[in-house]
Each structure stands twice: as structure tokens, then as C-alpha cells.
């Protein structure tokens, strides 16, 4: 074997080893999201997690967080023709239903102009607002409120 051939072979071996090692490491630290390791294996499906519906508006993790939906939304349709969410959360209906009005930012177009009704870019509510479920977290949550990040509080 010529010298260049040999070094090319060595480089290829090293690259293969690196890929294998990285793969092993990734397998160890990244939780599986795609189901069983054997795709065709017969495994019992995990139970479907239930949405949390406590009807209390929970504290937001930070001021501009889209608040989570604290009530059932089963069967609520949001399509071009109808928007069930707005039947309670639109300004006109809140007094009757007792629902909080969609934030005034939802009436603004992207130039900051206030519109009479919800802006198209805020129409599909569940693109931003979600329900919580009782699903087991895949990774430990180490989030800390920014109030705990004041100097001196960091032990
Ligand atoms: C039948 C009326 C009704 C409908 C329909 C409805 N909501 Fe609500 N929503 C409420 C009420 C009342 C509250 C106040 C908390 C509670 O009582 O659950 C609320 C609370 C919320 C909150 C929490 C606000 C905050 O500041 O914490 C969000 C977000 C929300 N709803 C989003 C939605 C979305 C998205 C939909 C459609 C998928 C929807 N709602 C449909 C009545 C409704
Ligand atoms: C592009 C993301 C986005 C979409 C789409 C959206 N929201 Fe929001 N929503 C937010 C954010 C961010 C906040 C909190 C900051 C603010 O008030 O703008 C919020 C706040 C709210 C609040 C709390 C208002 C308050 O004053 O406490 C309600 C209720 C709400 N949204 C309902 C809805 C409903 C109903 C829809 C569908 C018609 C909707 N949102 C669509 C991002 C969104």
C-alpha cells in the first residue's frame, strides 16, 4: 500500500470510530421520542395523557408567555369558517361568559395598527396556546423563574 492510501484508510477508520462513539453518546443522553427501538416490535402503547383542566389561570413563567389553556377544549373547532375560542374570548362576549378578553396585542396587525377584530396572525389560537397534560416529562425540568436569578439568590 502506498503511503497516501494508508493515511486515507486511517482517516476513514477514525471517522467511523468517531461516528460510532457519537451515536452511542447520543443514545445515552437523548430520550427516545420515536417509540420502540425495534420499529416492527409488538409493544403496548403508553397510556394517553390527560389534559389538566383546573379552570384556574396559572401564573405565567415570564410576562410575555402565551398563557396555557386551563380548561377543556375537546371538540372546539378553529377553522376558516368558525372559531369556537373567540365565541368566549372576543371582546364582545367576555362580559356574558366571564372569559378573559384576548390580549389587546391580538388586535394589532404587524405594523402595530389596532384592528376592530382579531388580527389574522392571532386567529389560530392553538398555534401558541396549549393545554398542559399529566404526561411524564421526558427530561428533568430545571427551569427557574427569573425572580430567582437576582444577584445573591444564586446559591
Ligand atoms: C365556553 C367559553 C370558552 C371557550 C369556548 C374557550 N374559553 Fe378559554 N377561557 C374561558 C374562561 C371562563 C377562562 C377563565 C379560566 C377558566 O374559568 O377556565 C378561560 C381561560 C383561558 C386562557 C387562560 C388565560 C390566562 O390569562 O391565563 C386561555 C389561554 C384560553 N382560555 C384559551 C382558549 C382557547 C385557545 C380556546 C379555544 C381552543 C378557548 N379558550 C375556548 C372560557 C372559554
Ligand atoms: C402568535 C401567538 C398567539 C396566537 C395565535 C394567539 N395568542 Fe393569545 N397570547 C399570546 C401571547 C404571547 C400572550 C401574552 C402576551 C400578550 O398579552 O400579548 C397571549 C395572551 C392571551 C390571553 C390572556 C389575555 C390577558 O390579558 O390576560 C388570552 C385569553 C388569549 N391570549 C387568548 C387567545 C385566543 C382565544 C386566541 C385565538 C383567537 C389567541 N390567544 C391567539 C400569543 C398568541
PDB file of C-alpha atoms and ligand atoms in Angstrom:
ATOM      1  CA  UNK A   1       0.000   0.000   0.000  1.00  0.00           C
ATOM      2  CA  UNK A   2       1.249   3.487  -0.801  1.00  0.00           C
ATOM      3  CA  UNK A   3       1.580   5.995   1.970  1.00  0.00           C
ATOM      4  CA  UNK A   4      -1.356   8.184   0.799  1.00  0.00           C
ATOM      5  CA  UNK A   5      -3.622   5.150   0.542  1.00  0.00           C
ATOM      6  CA  UNK A   6      -2.663   4.099   4.037  1.00  0.00           C
ATOM      7  CA  UNK A   7      -3.363   7.520   5.545  1.00  0.00           C
ATOM      8  CA  UNK A   8      -6.692   7.694   3.727  1.00  0.00           C
ATOM      9  CA  UNK A   9      -7.619   4.319   5.226  1.00  0.00           C
ATOM     10  CA  UNK A  10      -6.569   5.515   8.672  1.00  0.00           C
ATOM     11  CA  UNK A  11      -8.677   8.681   8.326  1.00  0.00           C
ATOM     12  CA  UNK A  12     -11.697   6.614   7.263  1.00  0.00           C
ATOM     13  CA  UNK A  13     -11.263   4.308  10.280  1.00  0.00           C
ATOM     14  CA  UNK A  14     -11.001   7.253  12.656  1.00  0.00           C
ATOM     15  CA  UNK A  15     -14.109   8.856  11.147  1.00  0.00           C
ATOM     16  CA  UNK A  16     -16.071   5.616  11.535  1.00  0.00           C
ATOM     17  CA  UNK A  17     -14.983   5.305  15.168  1.00  0.00           C
ATOM     18  CA  UNK A  18     -15.974   8.904  15.844  1.00  0.00           C
ATOM     19  CA  UNK A  19     -19.445   8.423  14.320  1.00  0.00           C
ATOM     20  CA  UNK A  20     -19.979   5.236  16.343  1.00  0.00           C
ATOM     21  CA  UNK A  21     -18.892   6.930  19.579  1.00  0.00           C
ATOM     22  CA  UNK A  22     -21.088   9.974  18.938  1.00  0.00           C
ATOM     23  CA  UNK A  23     -24.015   7.662  18.192  1.00  0.00           C
ATOM     24  CA  UNK A  24     -23.536   5.791  21.477  1.00  0.00           C
ATOM     25  CA  UNK A  25     -23.304   9.052  23.400  1.00  0.00           C
ATOM     26  CA  UNK A  26     -26.427  10.474  21.738  1.00  0.00           C
ATOM     27  CA  UNK A  27     -28.337   7.293  22.540  1.00  0.00           C
ATOM     28  CA  UNK A  28     -27.397   7.674  26.159  1.00  0.00           C
ATOM     29  CA  UNK A  29     -28.368  11.324  26.668  1.00  0.00           C
ATOM     30  CA  UNK A  30     -31.266  11.861  24.257  1.00  0.00           C
ATOM     31  CA  UNK A  31     -34.560  10.266  25.321  1.00  0.00           C
ATOM     32  CA  UNK A  32     -36.273   8.297  22.585  1.00  0.00           C
ATOM     33  CA  UNK A  33     -39.201  10.163  21.027  1.00  0.00           C
ATOM     34  CA  UNK A  34     -39.995   7.790  18.201  1.00  0.00           C
ATOM     35  CA  UNK A  35     -41.219   4.683  20.011  1.00  0.00           C
ATOM     36  CA  UNK A  36     -39.555   1.300  20.445  1.00  0.00           C
ATOM     37  CA  UNK A  37     -36.004   0.725  19.238  1.00  0.00           C
ATOM     38  CA  UNK A  38     -37.293  -2.160  17.084  1.00  0.00           C
ATOM     39  CA  UNK A  39     -39.797  -0.382  14.816  1.00  0.00           C
ATOM     40  CA  UNK A  40     -41.757  -3.549  13.961  1.00  0.00           C
ATOM     41  CA  UNK A  41     -41.833  -4.892  17.556  1.00  0.00           C
ATOM     42  CA  UNK A  42     -45.164  -5.522  19.266  1.00  0.00           C
ATOM     43  CA  UNK A  43     -45.164  -3.263  22.333  1.00  0.00           C
ATOM     44  CA  UNK A  44     -48.019  -1.997  24.473  1.00  0.00           C
ATOM     45  CA  UNK A  45     -48.887   1.623  23.739  1.00  0.00           C
ATOM     46  CA  UNK A  46     -48.252   4.016  26.631  1.00  0.00           C
ATOM     47  CA  UNK A  47     -51.453   5.433  28.178  1.00  0.00           C
ATOM     48  CA  UNK A  48     -52.715   8.624  26.582  1.00  0.00           C
ATOM     49  CA  UNK A  49     -52.030  11.506  28.945  1.00  0.00           C
ATOM     50  CA  UNK A  50     -54.983  13.561  30.116  1.00  0.00           C
ATOM     51  CA  UNK A  51     -55.152  17.332  29.796  1.00  0.00           C
ATOM     52  CA  UNK A  52     -55.002  19.341  33.007  1.00  0.00           C
ATOM     53  CA  UNK A  53     -58.293  21.225  33.373  1.00  0.00           C
ATOM     54  CA  UNK A  54     -58.254  23.058  36.678  1.00  0.00           C
ATOM     55  CA  UNK A  55     -60.036  26.237  35.465  1.00  0.00           C
ATOM     56  CA  UNK A  56     -57.628  28.437  37.416  1.00  0.00           C
ATOM     57  CA  UNK A  57     -55.458  30.813  35.405  1.00  0.00           C
ATOM     58  CA  UNK A  58     -51.954  29.716  36.436  1.00  0.00           C
ATOM     59  CA  UNK A  59     -49.011  32.041  36.930  1.00  0.00           C
ATOM     60  CA  UNK A  60     -47.046  32.656  33.730  1.00  0.00           C
ATOM     61  CA  UNK A  61     -43.414  31.613  33.705  1.00  0.00           C
ATOM     62  CA  UNK A  62     -42.476  35.003  32.222  1.00  0.00           C
ATOM     63  CA  UNK A  63     -44.607  38.038  31.411  1.00  0.00           C
ATOM     64  CA  UNK A  64     -44.929  37.546  27.650  1.00  0.00           C
ATOM     65  CA  UNK A  65     -45.634  33.802  27.814  1.00  0.00           C
ATOM     66  CA  UNK A  66     -48.815  32.800  25.969  1.00  0.00           C
ATOM     67  CA  UNK A  67     -50.888  31.615  28.957  1.00  0.00           C
ATOM     68  CA  UNK A  68     -51.733  27.917  28.869  1.00  0.00           C
ATOM     69  CA  UNK A  69     -55.359  26.899  28.393  1.00  0.00           C
ATOM     70  CA  UNK A  70     -56.721  25.926  31.814  1.00  0.00           C
ATOM     71  CA  UNK A  71     -59.992  24.388  30.584  1.00  0.00           C
ATOM     72  CA  UNK A  72     -61.230  21.625  28.288  1.00  0.00           C
ATOM     73  CA  UNK A  73     -61.054  22.338  24.550  1.00  0.00           C
ATOM     74  CA  UNK A  74     -62.376  18.989  23.424  1.00  0.00           C
ATOM     75  CA  UNK A  75     -64.338  19.357  20.187  1.00  0.00           C
ATOM     76  CA  UNK A  76     -63.605  23.092  19.863  1.00  0.00           C
ATOM     77  CA  UNK A  77     -63.146  23.918  16.199  1.00  0.00           C
ATOM     78  CA  UNK A  78     -60.859  26.599  14.846  1.00  0.00           C
ATOM     79  CA  UNK A  79     -61.290  26.717  11.084  1.00  0.00           C
ATOM     80  CA  UNK A  80     -61.624  29.424   8.441  1.00  0.00           C
ATOM     81  CA  UNK A  81     -65.399  29.373   8.906  1.00  0.00           C
ATOM     82  CA  UNK A  82     -65.644  29.210  12.698  1.00  0.00           C
ATOM     83  CA  UNK A  83     -63.570  29.886  15.799  1.00  0.00           C
ATOM     84  CA  UNK A  84     -65.004  28.410  18.992  1.00  0.00           C
ATOM     85  CA  UNK A  85     -62.403  30.146  21.171  1.00  0.00           C
ATOM     86  CA  UNK A  86     -63.486  33.585  20.034  1.00  0.00           C
ATOM     87  CA  UNK A  87     -67.103  32.868  20.992  1.00  0.00           C
ATOM     88  CA  UNK A  88     -65.965  33.391  24.585  1.00  0.00           C
ATOM     89  CA  UNK A  89     -62.690  35.314  24.349  1.00  0.00           C
ATOM     90  CA  UNK A  90     -63.604  38.012  21.823  1.00  0.00           C
ATOM     91  CA  UNK A  91     -64.116  41.445  23.438  1.00  0.00           C
ATOM     92  CA  UNK A  92     -67.865  41.497  22.729  1.00  0.00           C
ATOM     93  CA  UNK A  93     -68.589  38.220  24.530  1.00  0.00           C
ATOM     94  CA  UNK A  94     -66.405  38.330  27.630  1.00  0.00           C
ATOM     95  CA  UNK A  95     -68.934  40.030  29.899  1.00  0.00           C
ATOM     96  CA  UNK A  96     -71.539  37.373  29.223  1.00  0.00           C
ATOM     97  CA  UNK A  97     -69.211  34.393  29.616  1.00  0.00           C
ATOM     98  CA  UNK A  98     -66.708  35.625  32.192  1.00  0.00           C
ATOM     99  CA  UNK A  99     -63.760  34.683  29.977  1.00  0.00           C
ATOM    100  CA  UNK A 100     -60.658  36.902  29.902  1.00  0.00           C
ATOM    101  CA  UNK A 101     -60.524  39.015  26.726  1.00  0.00           C
ATOM    102  CA  UNK A 102     -57.853  38.082  24.209  1.00  0.00           C
ATOM    103  CA  UNK A 103     -54.970  40.415  24.885  1.00  0.00           C
ATOM    104  CA  UNK A 104     -55.033  43.749  23.007  1.00  0.00           C
ATOM    105  CA  UNK A 105     -51.919  42.580  21.150  1.00  0.00           C
ATOM    106  CA  UNK A 106     -54.244  40.134  19.371  1.00  0.00           C
ATOM    107  CA  UNK A 107     -55.990  43.064  17.670  1.00  0.00           C
ATOM    108  CA  UNK A 108     -52.765  44.522  16.271  1.00  0.00           C
ATOM    109  CA  UNK A 109     -51.502  43.914  12.787  1.00  0.00           C
ATOM    110  CA  UNK A 110     -47.770  43.646  12.287  1.00  0.00           C
ATOM    111  CA  UNK A 111     -47.422  47.405  11.867  1.00  0.00           C
ATOM    112  CA  UNK A 112     -48.918  47.947  15.334  1.00  0.00           C
ATOM    113  CA  UNK A 113     -52.213  49.185  13.866  1.00  0.00           C
ATOM    114  CA  UNK A 114     -55.245  48.315  16.065  1.00  0.00           C
ATOM    115  CA  UNK A 115     -57.958  46.450  14.172  1.00  0.00           C
ATOM    116  CA  UNK A 116     -61.646  46.151  15.083  1.00  0.00           C
ATOM    117  CA  UNK A 117     -61.409  42.372  15.331  1.00  0.00           C
ATOM    118  CA  UNK A 118     -58.748  39.765  15.996  1.00  0.00           C
ATOM    119  CA  UNK A 119     -55.750  40.075  13.655  1.00  0.00           C
ATOM    120  CA  UNK A 120     -55.331  37.222  11.169  1.00  0.00           C
ATOM    121  CA  UNK A 121     -51.925  36.402  12.654  1.00  0.00           C
ATOM    122  CA  UNK A 122     -53.601  35.716  16.021  1.00  0.00           C
ATOM    123  CA  UNK A 123     -56.543  33.760  14.633  1.00  0.00           C
ATOM    124  CA  UNK A 124     -55.292  30.188  15.127  1.00  0.00           C
ATOM    125  CA  UNK A 125     -55.159  30.218  18.924  1.00  0.00           C
ATOM    126  CA  UNK A 126     -53.676  26.775  19.466  1.00  0.00           C
ATOM    127  CA  UNK A 127     -50.587  27.699  17.443  1.00  0.00           C
ATOM    128  CA  UNK A 128     -49.478  29.483  20.631  1.00  0.00           C
ATOM    129  CA  UNK A 129     -51.818  28.464  23.469  1.00  0.00           C
ATOM    130  CA  UNK A 130     -51.646  24.867  24.618  1.00  0.00           C
ATOM    131  CA  UNK A 131     -53.054  22.693  27.348  1.00  0.00           C
ATOM    132  CA  UNK A 132     -50.865  21.040  29.938  1.00  0.00           C
ATOM    133  CA  UNK A 133     -51.099  17.274  30.244  1.00  0.00           C
ATOM    134  CA  UNK A 134     -50.119  14.948  33.054  1.00  0.00           C
ATOM    135  CA  UNK A 135     -47.537  13.269  30.771  1.00  0.00           C
ATOM    136  CA  UNK A 136     -44.294  12.245  32.436  1.00  0.00           C
ATOM    137  CA  UNK A 137     -41.602  14.756  31.437  1.00  0.00           C
ATOM    138  CA  UNK A 138     -39.010  13.230  29.091  1.00  0.00           C
ATOM    139  CA  UNK A 139     -36.226  15.220  30.690  1.00  0.00           C
ATOM    140  CA  UNK A 140     -35.967  16.826  34.103  1.00  0.00           C
ATOM    141  CA  UNK A 141     -37.208  20.408  34.112  1.00  0.00           C
ATOM    142  CA  UNK A 142     -34.606  22.713  35.631  1.00  0.00           C
ATOM    143  CA  UNK A 143     -36.419  25.949  34.709  1.00  0.00           C
ATOM    144  CA  UNK A 144     -36.158  28.662  37.322  1.00  0.00           C
ATOM    145  CA  UNK A 145     -38.264  31.801  37.496  1.00  0.00           C
ATOM    146  CA  UNK A 146     -36.293  34.918  36.612  1.00  0.00           C
ATOM    147  CA  UNK A 147     -37.142  36.323  40.058  1.00  0.00           C
ATOM    148  CA  UNK A 148     -34.850  33.643  41.491  1.00  0.00           C
ATOM    149  CA  UNK A 149     -31.983  34.832  39.323  1.00  0.00           C
ATOM    150  CA  UNK A 150     -31.413  38.059  41.259  1.00  0.00           C
ATOM    151  CA  UNK A 151     -27.825  38.546  42.387  1.00  0.00           C
ATOM    152  CA  UNK A 152     -27.336  36.979  45.796  1.00  0.00           C
ATOM    153  CA  UNK A 153     -30.151  34.452  45.322  1.00  0.00           C
ATOM    154  CA  UNK A 154     -27.931  32.165  43.285  1.00  0.00           C
ATOM    155  CA  UNK A 155     -26.617  29.566  45.714  1.00  0.00           C
TER     156      UNK A 155
HETATM  157  C1  LIG B   1     -67.195  28.462  26.834  1.00  0.00           C
HETATM  158  C2  LIG B   1     -66.333  29.608  26.859  1.00  0.00           C
HETATM  159  C3  LIG B   1     -64.883  29.394  26.448  1.00  0.00           C
HETATM  160  C4  LIG B   1     -64.406  28.849  25.284  1.00  0.00           C
HETATM  161  C5  LIG B   1     -65.190  28.286  24.112  1.00  0.00           C
HETATM  162  C6  LIG B   1     -62.955  28.926  25.347  1.00  0.00           C
HETATM  163  N1  LIG B   1     -62.583  29.506  26.547  1.00  0.00           N
HETATM  164 FE1  LIG B   1     -60.697  29.894  27.153  1.00  0.00          FE
HETATM  165  N2  LIG B   1     -61.375  30.543  28.978  1.00  0.00           N
HETATM  166  C7  LIG B   1     -62.710  30.651  29.342  1.00  0.00           C
HETATM  167  C8  LIG B   1     -62.807  31.065  30.736  1.00  0.00           C
HETATM  168  C9  LIG B   1     -64.098  31.295  31.505  1.00  0.00           C
HETATM  169  C10 LIG B   1     -61.479  31.202  31.192  1.00  0.00           C
HETATM  170  C11 LIG B   1     -61.013  31.600  32.622  1.00  0.00           C
HETATM  171  C12 LIG B   1     -60.464  30.412  33.359  1.00  0.00           C
HETATM  172  C13 LIG B   1     -61.482  29.313  33.455  1.00  0.00           C
HETATM  173  O1  LIG B   1     -62.571  29.544  34.012  1.00  0.00           O
HETATM  174  O2  LIG B   1     -61.203  28.213  32.927  1.00  0.00           O
HETATM  175  C14 LIG B   1     -60.619  30.876  30.082  1.00  0.00           C
HETATM  176  C15 LIG B   1     -59.234  30.908  30.121  1.00  0.00           C
HETATM  177  C16 LIG B   1     -58.416  30.761  29.001  1.00  0.00           C
HETATM  178  C17 LIG B   1     -56.987  31.013  28.974  1.00  0.00           C
HETATM  179  C18 LIG B   1     -56.121  31.467  30.155  1.00  0.00           C
HETATM  180  C19 LIG B   1     -55.947  32.963  30.146  1.00  0.00           C
HETATM  181  C20 LIG B   1     -54.972  33.431  31.196  1.00  0.00           C
HETATM  182  O3  LIG B   1     -54.749  34.645  31.275  1.00  0.00           O
HETATM  183  O4  LIG B   1     -54.423  32.621  31.947  1.00  0.00           O
HETATM  184  C21 LIG B   1     -56.557  30.759  27.715  1.00  0.00           C
HETATM  185  C22 LIG B   1     -55.140  30.879  27.178  1.00  0.00           C
HETATM  186  C23 LIG B   1     -57.695  30.322  26.936  1.00  0.00           C
HETATM  187  N3  LIG B   1     -58.809  30.337  27.752  1.00  0.00           N
HETATM  188  C24 LIG B   1     -57.642  29.951  25.615  1.00  0.00           C
HETATM  189  C25 LIG B   1     -58.702  29.396  24.916  1.00  0.00           C
HETATM  190  C26 LIG B   1     -58.592  28.793  23.608  1.00  0.00           C
HETATM  191  C27 LIG B   1     -57.305  28.705  22.791  1.00  0.00           C
HETATM  192  C28 LIG B   1     -59.831  28.349  23.269  1.00  0.00           C
HETATM  193  C29 LIG B   1     -60.234  27.583  22.022  1.00  0.00           C
HETATM  194  C30 LIG B   1     -59.494  26.362  21.740  1.00  0.00           C
HETATM  195  C31 LIG B   1     -60.725  28.703  24.353  1.00  0.00           C
HETATM  196  N4  LIG B   1     -60.002  29.310  25.349  1.00  0.00           N
HETATM  197  C32 LIG B   1     -62.091  28.476  24.354  1.00  0.00           C
HETATM  198  C33 LIG B   1     -63.782  30.397  28.506  1.00  0.00           C
HETATM  199  C34 LIG B   1     -63.729  29.801  27.252  1.00  0.00           C
HETATM  200  C1  LIG B   2     -48.869  34.130  17.748  1.00  0.00           C
HETATM  201  C2  LIG B   2     -49.188  33.586  19.064  1.00  0.00           C
HETATM  202  C3  LIG B   2     -50.590  33.732  19.610  1.00  0.00           C
HETATM  203  C4  LIG B   2     -51.785  33.422  18.998  1.00  0.00           C
HETATM  204  C5  LIG B   2     -52.020  32.874  17.606  1.00  0.00           C
HETATM  205  C6  LIG B   2     -52.816  33.700  19.983  1.00  0.00           C
HETATM  206  N1  LIG B   2     -52.255  34.151  21.144  1.00  0.00           N
HETATM  207 FE1  LIG B   2     -53.241  34.632  22.854  1.00  0.00          FE
HETATM  208  N2  LIG B   2     -51.495  35.281  23.696  1.00  0.00           N
HETATM  209  C7  LIG B   2     -50.244  35.160  23.123  1.00  0.00           C
HETATM  210  C8  LIG B   2     -49.254  35.781  23.995  1.00  0.00           C
HETATM  211  C9  LIG B   2     -47.755  35.855  23.709  1.00  0.00           C
HETATM  212  C10 LIG B   2     -49.961  36.284  25.133  1.00  0.00           C
HETATM  213  C11 LIG B   2     -49.376  37.032  26.339  1.00  0.00           C
HETATM  214  C12 LIG B   2     -48.800  38.363  25.938  1.00  0.00           C
HETATM  215  C13 LIG B   2     -49.853  39.254  25.378  1.00  0.00           C
HETATM  216  O1  LIG B   2     -50.771  39.609  26.090  1.00  0.00           O
HETATM  217  O2  LIG B   2     -49.755  39.534  24.176  1.00  0.00           O
HETATM  218  C14 LIG B   2     -51.363  35.942  24.906  1.00  0.00           C
HETATM  219  C15 LIG B   2     -52.400  36.248  25.785  1.00  0.00           C
HETATM  220  C16 LIG B   2     -53.701  35.727  25.686  1.00  0.00           C
HETATM  221  C17 LIG B   2     -54.713  35.816  26.717  1.00  0.00           C
HETATM  222  C18 LIG B   2     -54.572  36.495  28.077  1.00  0.00           C
HETATM  223  C19 LIG B   2     -55.044  37.895  27.966  1.00  0.00           C
HETATM  224  C20 LIG B   2     -54.839  38.673  29.225  1.00  0.00           C
HETATM  225  O3  LIG B   2     -54.938  39.906  29.139  1.00  0.00           O
HETATM  226  O4  LIG B   2     -54.580  38.089  30.281  1.00  0.00           O
HETATM  227  C21 LIG B   2     -55.823  35.177  26.239  1.00  0.00           C
HETATM  228  C22 LIG B   2     -57.153  34.995  26.957  1.00  0.00           C
HETATM  229  C23 LIG B   2     -55.518  34.716  24.903  1.00  0.00           C
HETATM  230  N3  LIG B   2     -54.217  35.062  24.599  1.00  0.00           N
HETATM  231  C24 LIG B   2     -56.402  34.028  24.094  1.00  0.00           C
HETATM  232  C25 LIG B   2     -56.166  33.755  22.745  1.00  0.00           C
HETATM  233  C26 LIG B   2     -57.167  33.268  21.829  1.00  0.00           C
HETATM  234  C27 LIG B   2     -58.604  32.926  22.186  1.00  0.00           C
HETATM  235  C28 LIG B   2     -56.555  33.161  20.602  1.00  0.00           C
HETATM  236  C29 LIG B   2     -57.184  32.771  19.264  1.00  0.00           C
HETATM  237  C30 LIG B   2     -58.200  33.665  18.767  1.00  0.00           C
HETATM  238  C31 LIG B   2     -55.153  33.555  20.765  1.00  0.00           C
HETATM  239  N4  LIG B   2     -54.967  33.927  22.073  1.00  0.00           N
HETATM  240  C32 LIG B   2     -54.178  33.527  19.760  1.00  0.00           C
HETATM  241  C33 LIG B   2     -49.955  34.569  21.916  1.00  0.00           C
HETATM  242  C34 LIG B   2     -50.890  34.194  20.969  1.00  0.00           C
END
